[in-house]
PDB file of C-alpha atoms in Angstrom:
ATOM      1  CA  MET D   1     -13.191  -3.297   9.791  1.00 89.00           C
ATOM      2  CA  GLY D   2      -9.825  -4.878  10.825  1.00 93.00           C
ATOM      3  CA  VAL D   3     -10.660  -8.098   8.947  1.00 96.00           C
ATOM      4  CA  PHE D   4     -10.875  -6.066   5.833  1.00 96.00           C
ATOM      5  CA  TYR D   5      -7.522  -4.721   6.169  1.00 97.00           C
ATOM      6  CA  VAL D   6      -5.823  -8.028   7.197  1.00 97.00           C
ATOM      7  CA  LEU D   7      -7.060  -9.420   3.662  1.00 97.00           C
ATOM      8  CA  ALA D   8      -6.257  -6.280   1.816  1.00 96.00           C
ATOM      9  CA  GLY D   9      -2.820  -6.397   3.269  1.00 96.00           C
ATOM     10  CA  VAL D  10      -2.311 -10.089   2.445  1.00 97.00           C
ATOM     11  CA  LEU D  11      -3.813  -9.787  -1.035  1.00 97.00           C
ATOM     12  CA  ALA D  12      -1.730  -6.648  -1.596  1.00 95.00           C
ATOM     13  CA  LEU D  13       1.645  -8.396  -0.662  1.00 96.00           C
ATOM     14  CA  ARG D  14       0.451 -11.413  -2.567  1.00 97.00           C
ATOM     15  CA  GLN D  15       0.333  -9.115  -5.791  1.00 95.00           C
ATOM     16  CA  VAL D  16       3.825  -7.591  -4.835  1.00 94.00           C
ATOM     17  CA  LEU D  17       5.353 -10.911  -4.756  1.00 95.00           C
ATOM     18  CA  ILE D  18       3.723 -12.146  -7.986  1.00 95.00           C
ATOM     19  CA  ASN D  19       5.194  -8.906  -9.736  1.00 92.00           C
ATOM     20  CA  TRP D  20       8.601  -9.530  -8.403  1.00 92.00           C
ATOM     21  CA  ARG D  21       8.467 -13.103  -9.590  1.00 94.00           C
ATOM     22  CA  LEU D  22       7.159 -12.110 -12.996  1.00 91.00           C
ATOM     23  CA  GLU D  23       9.847  -9.506 -13.298  1.00 88.00           C
ATOM     24  CA  ARG D  24      12.334 -12.134 -12.670  1.00 88.00           C
ATOM     25  CA  MET D  25      11.116 -14.720 -15.155  1.00 90.00           C
ATOM     26  CA  ILE D  26      10.648 -12.045 -17.940  1.00 89.00           C
ATOM     27  CA  ALA D  27      14.343 -11.115 -17.366  1.00 85.00           C
ATOM     28  CA  ALA D  28      15.218 -14.949 -17.276  1.00 87.00           C
ATOM     29  CA  VAL D  29      13.424 -15.499 -20.645  1.00 90.00           C
ATOM     30  CA  LEU D  30      14.054 -12.464 -22.394  1.00 87.00           C
ATOM     31  CA  PRO D  31      17.405 -11.207 -21.528  1.00 81.00           C
ATOM     32  CA  SER D  32      17.360  -8.652 -23.943  1.00 80.00           C
ATOM     33  CA  SER D  33      14.429  -6.781 -21.989  1.00 77.00           C
ATOM     34  CA  PRO D  34      15.370  -3.467 -20.286  1.00 80.00           C
ATOM     35  CA  PRO D  35      15.573  -3.974 -16.443  1.00 77.00           C
ATOM     36  CA  SER D  36      13.380  -2.410 -14.185  1.00 79.00           C
ATOM     37  CA  SER D  37      14.287   1.320 -13.322  1.00 85.00           C
ATOM     38  CA  ILE D  38      15.341   2.560 -10.007  1.00 90.00           C
ATOM     39  CA  THR D  39      11.991   4.462  -9.652  1.00 90.00           C
ATOM     40  CA  GLU D  40       9.891   1.103 -10.359  1.00 88.00           C
ATOM     41  CA  ARG D  41      11.967  -0.765  -7.900  1.00 89.00           C
ATOM     42  CA  ALA D  42      11.530   2.048  -5.422  1.00 92.00           C
ATOM     43  CA  ALA D  43       7.778   1.942  -5.997  1.00 91.00           C
ATOM     44  CA  ASP D  44       7.849  -1.647  -5.454  1.00 92.00           C
ATOM     45  CA  VAL D  45       9.590  -1.634  -2.168  1.00 94.00           C
ATOM     46  CA  MET D  46       7.369   1.465  -1.047  1.00 95.00           C
ATOM     47  CA  LEU D  47       4.038  -0.676  -2.012  1.00 93.00           C
ATOM     48  CA  ALA D  48       5.408  -3.970  -0.290  1.00 96.00           C
ATOM     49  CA  MET D  49       6.199  -1.793   3.150  1.00 96.00           C
ATOM     50  CA  GLY D  50       2.697  -0.098   2.782  1.00 96.00           C
ATOM     51  CA  SER D  51       1.052  -3.644   2.417  1.00 96.00           C
ATOM     52  CA  VAL D  52       2.906  -4.904   5.567  1.00 97.00           C
ATOM     53  CA  LEU D  53       1.448  -1.859   7.178  1.00 97.00           C
ATOM     54  CA  VAL D  54      -2.042  -2.085   6.224  1.00 97.00           C
ATOM     55  CA  LEU D  55      -1.967  -6.059   7.184  1.00 97.00           C
ATOM     56  CA  ALA D  56      -0.315  -4.959  10.674  1.00 97.00           C
ATOM     57  CA  SER D  57      -3.251  -2.075  11.308  1.00 97.00           C
ATOM     58  CA  GLY D  58      -5.926  -4.408  10.305  1.00 97.00           C
ATOM     59  CA  ALA D  59      -4.599  -7.135  12.802  1.00 97.00           C
ATOM     60  CA  ALA D  60      -4.115  -4.557  15.497  1.00 97.00           C
ATOM     61  CA  LEU D  61      -7.585  -3.208  15.004  1.00 96.00           C
ATOM     62  CA  MET D  62      -9.065  -6.919  14.787  1.00 96.00           C
ATOM     63  CA  MET D  63      -7.466  -7.478  18.305  1.00 96.00           C
ATOM     64  CA  LEU D  64      -8.689  -4.183  19.550  1.00 95.00           C
ATOM     65  CA  GLN D  65      -5.071  -3.406  20.649  1.00 95.00           C
ATOM     66  CA  PRO D  66      -4.353   0.271  21.634  1.00 95.00           C
ATOM     67  CA  TRP D  67      -1.301   0.238  19.712  1.00 95.00           C
ATOM     68  CA  ALA D  68      -3.750   0.122  16.398  1.00 96.00           C
ATOM     69  CA  VAL D  69      -3.693   3.894  16.647  1.00 97.00           C
ATOM     70  CA  LEU D  70      -0.019   3.969  16.264  1.00 97.00           C
ATOM     71  CA  VAL D  71      -0.103   1.509  13.177  1.00 97.00           C
ATOM     72  CA  PHE D  72      -2.865   3.261  11.205  1.00 98.00           C
ATOM     73  CA  LEU D  73      -1.029   6.686  11.646  1.00 98.00           C
ATOM     74  CA  ALA D  74       2.135   5.150  10.520  1.00 98.00           C
ATOM     75  CA  CYS D  75       0.388   3.285   7.514  1.00 97.00           C
ATOM     76  CA  TRP D  76      -1.460   6.508   6.760  1.00 98.00           C
ATOM     77  CA  GLY D  77       1.862   8.390   6.610  1.00 98.00           C
ATOM     78  CA  ALA D  78       3.419   5.983   4.630  1.00 97.00           C
ATOM     79  CA  GLN D  79       0.617   6.116   2.255  1.00 97.00           C
ATOM     80  CA  ALA D  80       0.567   9.794   1.964  1.00 97.00           C
ATOM     81  CA  ALA D  81       4.402   9.909   1.469  1.00 97.00           C
ATOM     82  CA  TYR D  82       4.146   7.437  -1.354  1.00 96.00           C
ATOM     83  CA  LEU D  83       1.385   9.310  -3.045  1.00 96.00           C
ATOM     84  CA  LEU D  84       3.209  12.410  -2.841  1.00 96.00           C
ATOM     85  CA  TRP D  85       6.563  10.824  -4.289  1.00 96.00           C
ATOM     86  CA  ALA D  86       4.718   9.083  -7.017  1.00 95.00           C
ATOM     87  CA  GLN D  87       2.939  12.455  -8.058  1.00 93.00           C
ATOM     88  CA  ARG D  88       6.306  13.814  -8.775  1.00 93.00           C
ATOM     89  CA  TRP D  89       8.485  10.732  -9.639  1.00 91.00           C
ATOM     90  CA  TYR D  90       6.277   7.776 -10.676  1.00 90.00           C
ATOM     91  CA  ARG D  91       3.482   9.420 -12.765  1.00 91.00           C
ATOM     92  CA  PRO D  92       1.122   7.143 -14.778  1.00 92.00           C
ATOM     93  CA  ARG D  93       2.295   6.743 -18.171  1.00 90.00           C
ATOM     94  CA  ASP D  94      -0.935   5.157 -20.000  1.00 93.00           C
ATOM     95  CA  PRO D  95      -4.848   5.117 -19.181  1.00 95.00           C
ATOM     96  CA  ILE D  96      -4.760   1.747 -17.203  1.00 95.00           C
ATOM     97  CA  SER D  97      -1.956   3.133 -15.033  1.00 92.00           C
ATOM     98  CA  ALA D  98      -3.909   6.515 -14.393  1.00 95.00           C
ATOM     99  CA  ARG D  99      -7.184   4.375 -13.606  1.00 96.00           C
ATOM    100  CA  GLY D 100      -5.096   2.464 -11.080  1.00 93.00           C
ATOM    101  CA  ARG D 101      -3.815   5.829  -9.581  1.00 95.00           C
ATOM    102  CA  ARG D 102      -7.331   6.937  -9.269  1.00 97.00           C
ATOM    103  CA  GLN D 103      -8.229   3.712  -7.405  1.00 96.00           C
ATOM    104  CA  THR D 104      -5.291   4.157  -5.248  1.00 95.00           C
ATOM    105  CA  LEU D 105      -6.381   7.810  -4.313  1.00 97.00           C
ATOM    106  CA  ASN D 106      -9.850   6.561  -3.656  1.00 97.00           C
ATOM    107  CA  ALA D 107      -8.530   3.820  -1.347  1.00 96.00           C
ATOM    108  CA  PHE D 108      -6.330   6.414   0.390  1.00 97.00           C
ATOM    109  CA  ALA D 109      -9.373   8.412   1.063  1.00 97.00           C
ATOM    110  CA  VAL D 110     -11.167   5.428   2.740  1.00 97.00           C
ATOM    111  CA  TYR D 111      -8.247   4.643   4.683  1.00 97.00           C
ATOM    112  CA  SER D 112      -8.124   8.087   5.981  1.00 98.00           C
ATOM    113  CA  LEU D 113     -11.623   7.870   7.358  1.00 98.00           C
ATOM    114  CA  ALA D 114     -10.705   4.671   8.766  1.00 97.00           C
ATOM    115  CA  THR D 115      -7.732   6.238  10.396  1.00 97.00           C
ATOM    116  CA  LEU D 116     -10.007   8.891  11.953  1.00 97.00           C
ATOM    117  CA  LEU D 117     -12.301   6.205  13.044  1.00 97.00           C
ATOM    118  CA  VAL D 118      -9.538   4.320  14.875  1.00 97.00           C
ATOM    119  CA  LEU D 119      -8.153   7.521  16.294  1.00 96.00           C
ATOM    120  CA  SER D 120     -11.597   7.953  17.892  1.00 95.00           C
ATOM    121  CA  MET D 121     -11.975   4.601  19.373  1.00 96.00           C
ATOM    122  CA  PRO D 122      -9.797   5.188  22.681  1.00 95.00           C
ATOM    123  CA  LEU D 123     -11.913   8.017  23.204  1.00 93.00           C
ATOM    124  CA  ALA D 124     -14.798   5.701  23.341  1.00 92.00           C
ATOM    125  CA  GLY D 125     -13.134   3.110  25.281  1.00 92.00           C
ATOM    126  CA  LEU D 126     -13.185   0.603  22.681  1.00 91.00           C
ATOM    127  CA  LEU D 127      -9.463  -0.351  22.537  1.00 89.00           C
ATOM    128  CA  ARG D 128      -8.423  -2.396  25.333  1.00 81.00           C
TER     129      ARG D 128
END
């Protein structure tokens, strides 16, 4: 499971970096294009931080470190905070974005189950 979250974190960070580069290139090619809103920038930063936490949680779990519990809880909290914030301030505006939000909620549900599993690992003596 740790390898999966390491890979997910790397891929999410890669996507964040690609999005940032594309925004900068579009702004350079089309100077008249509207700049990103503060809400979009905040969402980008939160997604980048969440991606780093997913990567770190996967790495901690892969190494069976006791601090995996803390990193999973921090990541779960960050994801929950983002979803609560996004529900109010960053709502999907089109069907494609709405589908992406549903996928994000599904991923959060799966991560919640993984977090519960990681929380039980110290009790079973599985973390070093």
